[in-house]
Amino acid sequence: MTFRMIPLCALILAALLAACATVPAGMGPAFDTAMSHAKADTNPYAADATLSELLSNASLSDDQRARVLYARGSLCRQAGDDRRGAVKYFEAMLALAPDHPLAPNAKEELEFARSDVETIEAGLQRMLNLTQWFDSMWVLGDHDTAVARYRASGLNPNEAEIVKLAAAGYVCPDADGHPPVYTLGDMRPDLENLYWCSGPGA
Protein backbone atom coordinates (compact mmCIF):
# COMPACT_ATOMS: atom_id res chain seq x y z
CA MET A 1 0.00 0.00 0.00
CA THR A 2 2.88 2.31 0.76
CA PHE A 3 4.30 1.84 -2.74
CA ARG A 4 0.92 2.58 -4.33
CA MET A 5 0.59 5.81 -2.29
CA ILE A 6 3.93 7.24 -3.38
CA PRO A 7 2.93 7.84 -7.02
CA LEU A 8 -0.38 9.32 -5.90
CA CYS A 9 1.35 11.74 -3.54
CA ALA A 10 3.78 12.64 -6.28
CA LEU A 11 0.92 13.40 -8.66
CA ILE A 12 -0.80 15.61 -6.08
CA LEU A 13 2.44 17.48 -5.38
CA ALA A 14 3.06 17.98 -9.10
CA ALA A 15 -0.48 19.29 -9.57
CA LEU A 16 -0.06 21.75 -6.71
CA LEU A 17 3.26 22.97 -8.08
CA ALA A 18 1.74 23.40 -11.53
CA ALA A 19 -1.17 25.37 -10.07
CA CYS A 20 1.20 27.63 -8.18
CA ALA A 21 3.23 28.17 -11.32
CA THR A 22 0.18 29.51 -13.16
CA VAL A 23 -0.56 32.14 -10.52
CA PRO A 24 1.28 35.42 -11.34
CA ALA A 25 3.75 36.30 -8.61
CA GLY A 26 3.42 40.03 -9.23
CA MET A 27 5.80 42.68 -10.49
CA GLY A 28 7.51 43.37 -7.19
CA PRO A 29 9.03 46.85 -6.62
CA ALA A 30 8.50 47.74 -10.30
CA PHE A 31 4.75 47.77 -9.66
CA ASP A 32 4.98 50.35 -6.89
CA THR A 33 7.25 52.49 -9.06
CA ALA A 34 4.79 52.40 -11.97
CA MET A 35 1.86 53.22 -9.71
CA SER A 36 3.77 56.11 -8.15
CA HIS A 37 4.57 57.54 -11.58
CA ALA A 38 0.93 57.32 -12.66
CA LYS A 39 -0.33 58.99 -9.48
CA ALA A 40 2.28 61.75 -9.70
CA ASP A 41 1.49 62.59 -13.34
CA THR A 42 -0.33 65.93 -13.48
CA ASN A 43 -1.77 65.02 -16.89
CA PRO A 44 -4.73 62.70 -16.15
CA TYR A 45 -4.84 61.39 -19.73
CA ALA A 46 -1.15 60.44 -19.63
CA ALA A 47 -1.68 58.85 -16.21
CA ASP A 48 -4.56 56.81 -17.63
CA ALA A 49 -2.34 55.62 -20.47
CA THR A 50 0.25 54.49 -17.92
CA LEU A 51 -2.37 52.56 -15.96
CA SER A 52 -3.71 51.03 -19.17
CA GLU A 53 -0.25 49.75 -20.07
CA LEU A 54 0.20 48.44 -16.54
CA LEU A 55 -3.07 46.49 -16.78
CA SER A 56 -1.77 44.71 -19.89
CA ASN A 57 1.08 43.18 -17.88
CA ALA A 58 0.29 39.49 -17.48
CA SER A 59 2.58 39.16 -14.44
CA LEU A 60 0.34 41.27 -12.18
CA SER A 61 -0.96 39.47 -9.12
CA ASP A 62 -4.69 39.66 -8.42
CA ASP A 63 -4.03 42.19 -5.67
CA GLN A 64 -1.96 44.37 -8.00
CA ARG A 65 -4.51 44.12 -10.80
CA ALA A 66 -7.30 45.08 -8.39
CA ARG A 67 -5.31 48.10 -7.25
CA VAL A 68 -4.68 49.23 -10.84
CA LEU A 69 -8.36 48.78 -11.75
CA TYR A 70 -9.38 50.82 -8.72
CA ALA A 71 -6.84 53.56 -9.48
CA ARG A 72 -7.95 53.73 -13.10
CA GLY A 73 -11.63 53.80 -12.16
CA SER A 74 -11.04 56.59 -9.66
CA LEU A 75 -8.99 58.58 -12.18
CA CYS A 76 -11.64 58.16 -14.89
CA ARG A 77 -14.40 59.22 -12.50
CA GLN A 78 -12.60 62.43 -11.68
CA ALA A 79 -9.83 64.18 -13.62
CA GLY A 80 -9.70 61.64 -16.46
CA ASP A 81 -13.21 62.47 -17.74
CA ASP A 82 -14.44 58.96 -18.55
CA ARG A 83 -17.44 58.07 -16.41
CA ARG A 84 -18.37 55.04 -18.52
CA GLY A 85 -14.82 53.80 -18.19
CA ALA A 86 -14.97 54.34 -14.44
CA VAL A 87 -18.04 52.10 -14.22
CA LYS A 88 -16.26 49.42 -16.25
CA TYR A 89 -13.09 49.46 -14.15
CA PHE A 90 -14.85 49.48 -10.78
CA GLU A 91 -17.07 46.60 -11.87
CA ALA A 92 -14.03 44.65 -13.07
CA MET A 93 -12.18 45.32 -9.83
CA LEU A 94 -15.11 44.14 -7.70
CA ALA A 95 -15.60 41.05 -9.84
CA LEU A 96 -11.91 40.17 -9.51
CA ALA A 97 -11.48 40.90 -5.80
CA PRO A 98 -14.83 41.45 -4.00
CA ASP A 99 -13.12 41.20 -0.59
CA HIS A 100 -10.20 43.49 -1.39
CA PRO A 101 -9.54 46.25 1.19
CA LEU A 102 -10.39 48.82 -1.51
CA ALA A 103 -13.71 47.13 -2.36
CA PRO A 104 -15.85 49.38 -0.09
CA ASN A 105 -14.36 52.47 -1.73
CA ALA A 106 -14.87 50.96 -5.17
CA LYS A 107 -18.54 50.24 -4.44
CA GLU A 108 -19.11 53.82 -3.30
CA GLU A 109 -17.30 55.33 -6.29
CA LEU A 110 -19.12 52.96 -8.64
CA GLU A 111 -22.47 54.30 -7.48
CA PHE A 112 -21.30 57.87 -8.06
CA ALA A 113 -20.03 56.98 -11.54
CA ARG A 114 -23.26 55.19 -12.48
CA SER A 115 -25.28 58.17 -11.26
CA ASP A 116 -23.14 60.53 -13.34
CA VAL A 117 -23.59 58.40 -16.46
CA GLU A 118 -27.35 58.24 -15.98
CA THR A 119 -27.63 62.00 -15.45
CA ILE A 120 -25.41 62.93 -18.39
CA GLU A 121 -27.07 60.50 -20.79
CA ALA A 122 -30.48 61.88 -19.82
CA GLY A 123 -29.18 65.40 -20.47
CA LEU A 124 -28.09 64.42 -23.97
CA GLN A 125 -31.75 63.92 -24.87
CA ARG A 126 -32.31 67.67 -24.55
CA MET A 127 -31.48 70.34 -27.11
CA LEU A 128 -27.83 71.22 -26.54
CA ASN A 129 -25.45 73.61 -28.22
CA LEU A 130 -22.11 72.25 -29.43
CA THR A 131 -20.23 73.20 -26.28
CA GLN A 132 -22.79 71.54 -24.01
CA TRP A 133 -22.87 68.42 -26.19
CA PHE A 134 -19.05 68.28 -26.35
CA ASP A 135 -18.71 68.62 -22.57
CA SER A 136 -21.25 65.83 -21.99
CA MET A 137 -19.63 63.43 -24.43
CA TRP A 138 -16.17 64.26 -23.10
CA VAL A 139 -17.11 63.51 -19.50
CA LEU A 140 -18.76 60.25 -20.56
CA GLY A 141 -15.43 59.29 -22.13
CA ASP A 142 -16.38 59.36 -25.82
CA HIS A 143 -13.51 61.68 -26.63
CA ASP A 144 -12.98 60.68 -30.26
CA THR A 145 -16.63 61.33 -31.15
CA ALA A 146 -16.62 64.67 -29.32
CA VAL A 147 -13.47 65.80 -31.13
CA ALA A 148 -14.68 64.62 -34.55
CA ARG A 149 -17.86 66.69 -34.27
CA TYR A 150 -15.95 69.78 -33.17
CA ARG A 151 -13.55 69.46 -36.08
CA ALA A 152 -16.41 68.96 -38.54
CA SER A 153 -18.25 72.02 -37.21
CA GLY A 154 -15.48 74.46 -38.11
CA LEU A 155 -16.02 76.28 -34.80
CA ASN A 156 -13.31 77.16 -32.31
CA PRO A 157 -13.23 75.28 -28.99
CA ASN A 158 -13.38 77.52 -25.93
CA GLU A 159 -10.40 78.01 -23.62
CA ALA A 160 -11.39 75.25 -21.17
CA GLU A 161 -11.90 72.81 -24.03
CA ILE A 162 -8.54 73.70 -25.55
CA VAL A 163 -6.83 72.79 -22.26
CA LYS A 164 -8.51 69.36 -22.24
CA LEU A 165 -7.85 68.75 -25.93
CA ALA A 166 -4.17 69.62 -25.57
CA ALA A 167 -3.73 67.47 -22.45
CA ALA A 168 -5.40 64.51 -24.18
CA GLY A 169 -3.26 64.90 -27.30
CA TYR A 170 -5.87 66.11 -29.78
CA VAL A 171 -4.29 69.50 -30.45
CA CYS A 172 -0.58 70.24 -30.72
CA PRO A 173 1.81 73.10 -31.57
CA ASP A 174 3.38 71.23 -34.51
CA ALA A 175 1.66 71.72 -37.85
CA ASP A 176 3.14 68.63 -39.55
CA GLY A 177 0.48 68.87 -42.23
CA HIS A 178 -2.41 69.07 -39.76
CA PRO A 179 -5.15 71.73 -40.06
CA PRO A 180 -5.13 74.72 -37.69
CA VAL A 181 -7.61 74.74 -34.80
CA TYR A 182 -8.50 78.39 -35.46
CA THR A 183 -11.00 78.88 -38.26
CA LEU A 184 -13.37 81.82 -37.80
CA GLY A 185 -13.79 84.92 -35.68
CA ASP A 186 -11.24 86.77 -33.59
CA MET A 187 -7.94 85.00 -33.03
CA ARG A 188 -7.49 84.18 -29.34
CA PRO A 189 -3.98 83.88 -27.86
CA ASP A 190 -4.65 80.28 -26.79
CA LEU A 191 -5.45 79.30 -30.39
CA GLU A 192 -2.27 80.67 -31.94
CA ASN A 193 -0.01 78.05 -33.51
CA LEU A 194 -2.30 75.19 -32.47
CA TYR A 195 -3.23 72.40 -34.87
CA TRP A 196 -5.52 69.40 -34.82
CA CYS A 197 -3.23 66.43 -34.46
CA SER A 198 -4.01 62.75 -34.76
CA GLY A 199 -4.88 62.24 -31.11
CA PRO A 200 -5.62 58.99 -29.27
CA GLY A 201 -7.65 56.47 -31.19
CA ALA A 202 -7.16 58.17 -34.56
GROMACS .gro file of C-alpha atoms in nm:
model
  202
    1MET     CA    1   0.000   0.000   0.000
    2THR     CA    2   0.288   0.231   0.076
    3PHE     CA    3   0.430   0.184  -0.274
    4ARG     CA    4   0.092   0.258  -0.433
    5MET     CA    5   0.059   0.581  -0.229
    6ILE     CA    6   0.393   0.724  -0.338
    7PRO     CA    7   0.293   0.784  -0.702
    8LEU     CA    8  -0.038   0.932  -0.590
    9CYS     CA    9   0.135   1.174  -0.354
   10ALA     CA   10   0.378   1.264  -0.628
   11LEU     CA   11   0.092   1.340  -0.866
   12ILE     CA   12  -0.080   1.561  -0.608
   13LEU     CA   13   0.244   1.748  -0.538
   14ALA     CA   14   0.306   1.798  -0.910
   15ALA     CA   15  -0.048   1.929  -0.957
   16LEU     CA   16  -0.006   2.175  -0.671
   17LEU     CA   17   0.326   2.297  -0.808
   18ALA     CA   18   0.174   2.340  -1.153
   19ALA     CA   19  -0.117   2.537  -1.007
   20CYS     CA   20   0.120   2.763  -0.818
   21ALA     CA   21   0.323   2.817  -1.132
   22THR     CA   22   0.018   2.951  -1.316
   23VAL     CA   23  -0.056   3.214  -1.052
   24PRO     CA   24   0.128   3.542  -1.134
   25ALA     CA   25   0.375   3.630  -0.861
   26GLY     CA   26   0.342   4.003  -0.923
   27MET     CA   27   0.580   4.268  -1.049
   28GLY     CA   28   0.751   4.337  -0.719
   29PRO     CA   29   0.903   4.685  -0.662
   30ALA     CA   30   0.850   4.774  -1.030
   31PHE     CA   31   0.475   4.777  -0.966
   32ASP     CA   32   0.498   5.035  -0.689
   33THR     CA   33   0.725   5.249  -0.906
   34ALA     CA   34   0.479   5.240  -1.197
   35MET     CA   35   0.186   5.322  -0.971
   36SER     CA   36   0.377   5.611  -0.815
   37HIS     CA   37   0.457   5.754  -1.158
   38ALA     CA   38   0.093   5.732  -1.266
   39LYS     CA   39  -0.033   5.899  -0.948
   40ALA     CA   40   0.228   6.175  -0.970
   41ASP     CA   41   0.149   6.259  -1.334
   42THR     CA   42  -0.033   6.593  -1.348
   43ASN     CA   43  -0.177   6.502  -1.689
   44PRO     CA   44  -0.473   6.270  -1.615
   45TYR     CA   45  -0.484   6.139  -1.973
   46ALA     CA   46  -0.115   6.044  -1.963
   47ALA     CA   47  -0.168   5.885  -1.621
   48ASP     CA   48  -0.456   5.681  -1.763
   49ALA     CA   49  -0.234   5.562  -2.047
   50THR     CA   50   0.025   5.449  -1.792
   51LEU     CA   51  -0.237   5.256  -1.596
   52SER     CA   52  -0.371   5.103  -1.917
   53GLU     CA   53  -0.025   4.975  -2.007
   54LEU     CA   54   0.020   4.844  -1.654
   55LEU     CA   55  -0.307   4.649  -1.678
   56SER     CA   56  -0.177   4.471  -1.989
   57ASN     CA   57   0.108   4.318  -1.788
   58ALA     CA   58   0.029   3.949  -1.748
   59SER     CA   59   0.258   3.916  -1.444
   60LEU     CA   60   0.034   4.127  -1.218
   61SER     CA   61  -0.096   3.947  -0.912
   62ASP     CA   62  -0.469   3.966  -0.842
   63ASP     CA   63  -0.403   4.219  -0.567
   64GLN     CA   64  -0.196   4.437  -0.800
   65ARG     CA   65  -0.451   4.412  -1.080
   66ALA     CA   66  -0.730   4.508  -0.839
   67ARG     CA   67  -0.531   4.810  -0.725
   68VAL     CA   68  -0.468   4.923  -1.084
   69LEU     CA   69  -0.836   4.878  -1.175
   70TYR     CA   70  -0.938   5.082  -0.872
   71ALA     CA   71  -0.684   5.356  -0.948
   72ARG     CA   72  -0.795   5.373  -1.310
   73GLY     CA   73  -1.163   5.380  -1.216
   74SER     CA   74  -1.104   5.659  -0.966
   75LEU     CA   75  -0.899   5.858  -1.218
   76CYS     CA   76  -1.164   5.816  -1.489
   77ARG     CA   77  -1.440   5.922  -1.250
   78GLN     CA   78  -1.260   6.243  -1.168
   79ALA     CA   79  -0.983   6.418  -1.362
   80GLY     CA   80  -0.970   6.164  -1.646
   81ASP     CA   81  -1.321   6.247  -1.774
   82ASP     CA   82  -1.444   5.896  -1.855
   83ARG     CA   83  -1.744   5.807  -1.641
   84ARG     CA   84  -1.837   5.504  -1.852
   85GLY     CA   85  -1.482   5.380  -1.819
   86ALA     CA   86  -1.497   5.434  -1.444
   87VAL     CA   87  -1.804   5.210  -1.422
   88LYS     CA   88  -1.626   4.942  -1.625
   89TYR     CA   89  -1.309   4.946  -1.415
   90PHE     CA   90  -1.485   4.948  -1.078
   91GLU     CA   91  -1.707   4.660  -1.187
   92ALA     CA   92  -1.403   4.465  -1.307
   93MET     CA   93  -1.218   4.532  -0.983
   94LEU     CA   94  -1.511   4.414  -0.770
   95ALA     CA   95  -1.560   4.105  -0.984
   96LEU     CA   96  -1.191   4.017  -0.951
   97ALA     CA   97  -1.148   4.090  -0.580
   98PRO     CA   98  -1.483   4.145  -0.400
   99ASP     CA   99  -1.312   4.120  -0.059
  100HIS     CA  100  -1.020   4.349  -0.139
  101PRO     CA  101  -0.954   4.625   0.119
  102LEU     CA  102  -1.039   4.882  -0.151
  103ALA     CA  103  -1.371   4.713  -0.236
  104PRO     CA  104  -1.585   4.938  -0.009
  105ASN     CA  105  -1.436   5.247  -0.173
  106ALA     CA  106  -1.487   5.096  -0.517
  107LYS     CA  107  -1.854   5.024  -0.444
  108GLU     CA  108  -1.911   5.382  -0.330
  109GLU     CA  109  -1.730   5.533  -0.629
  110LEU     CA  110  -1.912   5.296  -0.864
  111GLU     CA  111  -2.247   5.430  -0.748
  112PHE     CA  112  -2.130   5.787  -0.806
  113ALA     CA  113  -2.003   5.698  -1.154
  114ARG     CA  114  -2.326   5.519  -1.248
  115SER     CA  115  -2.528   5.817  -1.126
  116ASP     CA  116  -2.314   6.053  -1.334
  117VAL     CA  117  -2.359   5.840  -1.646
  118GLU     CA  118  -2.735   5.824  -1.598
  119THR     CA  119  -2.763   6.200  -1.545
  120ILE     CA  120  -2.541   6.293  -1.839
  121GLU     CA  121  -2.707   6.050  -2.079
  122ALA     CA  122  -3.048   6.188  -1.982
  123GLY     CA  123  -2.918   6.540  -2.047
  124LEU     CA  124  -2.809   6.442  -2.397
  125GLN     CA  125  -3.175   6.392  -2.487
  126ARG     CA  126  -3.231   6.767  -2.455
  127MET     CA  127  -3.148   7.034  -2.711
  128LEU     CA  128  -2.783   7.122  -2.654
  129ASN     CA  129  -2.545   7.361  -2.822
  130LEU     CA  130  -2.211   7.225  -2.943
  131THR     CA  131  -2.023   7.320  -2.628
  132GLN     CA  132  -2.279   7.154  -2.401
  133TRP     CA  133  -2.287   6.842  -2.619
  134PHE     CA  134  -1.905   6.828  -2.635
  135ASP     CA  135  -1.871   6.862  -2.257
  136SER     CA  136  -2.125   6.583  -2.199
  137MET     CA  137  -1.963   6.343  -2.443
  138TRP     CA  138  -1.617   6.426  -2.310
  139VAL     CA  139  -1.711   6.351  -1.950
  140LEU     CA  140  -1.876   6.025  -2.056
  141GLY     CA  141  -1.543   5.929  -2.213
  142ASP     CA  142  -1.638   5.936  -2.582
  143HIS     CA  143  -1.351   6.168  -2.663
  144ASP     CA  144  -1.298   6.068  -3.026
  145THR     CA  145  -1.663   6.133  -3.115
  146ALA     CA  146  -1.662   6.467  -2.932
  147VAL     CA  147  -1.347   6.580  -3.113
  148ALA     CA  148  -1.468   6.462  -3.455
  149ARG     CA  149  -1.786   6.669  -3.427
  150TYR     CA  150  -1.595   6.978  -3.317
  151ARG     CA  151  -1.355   6.946  -3.608
  152ALA     CA  152  -1.641   6.896  -3.854
  153SER     CA  153  -1.825   7.202  -3.721
  154GLY     CA  154  -1.548   7.446  -3.811
  155LEU     CA  155  -1.602   7.628  -3.480
  156ASN     CA  156  -1.331   7.716  -3.231
  157PRO     CA  157  -1.323   7.528  -2.899
  158ASN     CA  158  -1.338   7.752  -2.593
  159GLU     CA  159  -1.040   7.801  -2.362
  160ALA     CA  160  -1.139   7.525  -2.117
  161GLU     CA  161  -1.190   7.281  -2.403
  162ILE     CA  162  -0.854   7.370  -2.555
  163VAL     CA  163  -0.683   7.279  -2.226
  164LYS     CA  164  -0.851   6.936  -2.224
  165LEU     CA  165  -0.785   6.875  -2.593
  166ALA     CA  166  -0.417   6.962  -2.557
  167ALA     CA  167  -0.373   6.747  -2.245
  168ALA     CA  168  -0.540   6.451  -2.418
  169GLY     CA  169  -0.326   6.490  -2.730
  170TYR     CA  170  -0.587   6.611  -2.978
  171VAL     CA  171  -0.429   6.950  -3.045
  172CYS     CA  172  -0.058   7.024  -3.072
  173PRO     CA  173   0.181   7.310  -3.157
  174ASP     CA  174   0.338   7.123  -3.451
  175ALA     CA  175   0.166   7.172  -3.785
  176ASP     CA  176   0.314   6.863  -3.955
  177GLY     CA  177   0.048   6.887  -4.223
  178HIS     CA  178  -0.241   6.907  -3.976
  179PRO     CA  179  -0.515   7.173  -4.006
  180PRO     CA  180  -0.513   7.472  -3.769
  181VAL     CA  181  -0.761   7.474  -3.480
  182TYR     CA  182  -0.850   7.839  -3.546
  183THR     CA  183  -1.100   7.888  -3.826
  184LEU     CA  184  -1.337   8.182  -3.780
  185GLY     CA  185  -1.379   8.492  -3.568
  186ASP     CA  186  -1.124   8.677  -3.359
  187MET     CA  187  -0.794   8.500  -3.303
  188ARG     CA  188  -0.749   8.418  -2.934
  189PRO     CA  189  -0.398   8.388  -2.786
  190ASP     CA  190  -0.465   8.028  -2.679
  191LEU     CA  191  -0.545   7.930  -3.039
  192GLU     CA  192  -0.227   8.067  -3.194
  193ASN     CA  193  -0.001   7.805  -3.351
  194LEU     CA  194  -0.230   7.519  -3.247
  195TYR     CA  195  -0.323   7.240  -3.487
  196TRP     CA  196  -0.552   6.940  -3.482
  197CYS     CA  197  -0.323   6.643  -3.446
  198SER     CA  198  -0.401   6.275  -3.476
  199GLY     CA  199  -0.488   6.224  -3.111
  200PRO     CA  200  -0.562   5.899  -2.927
  201GLY     CA  201  -0.765   5.647  -3.119
  202ALA     CA  202  -0.716   5.817  -3.456
   0.00000   0.00000   0.00000
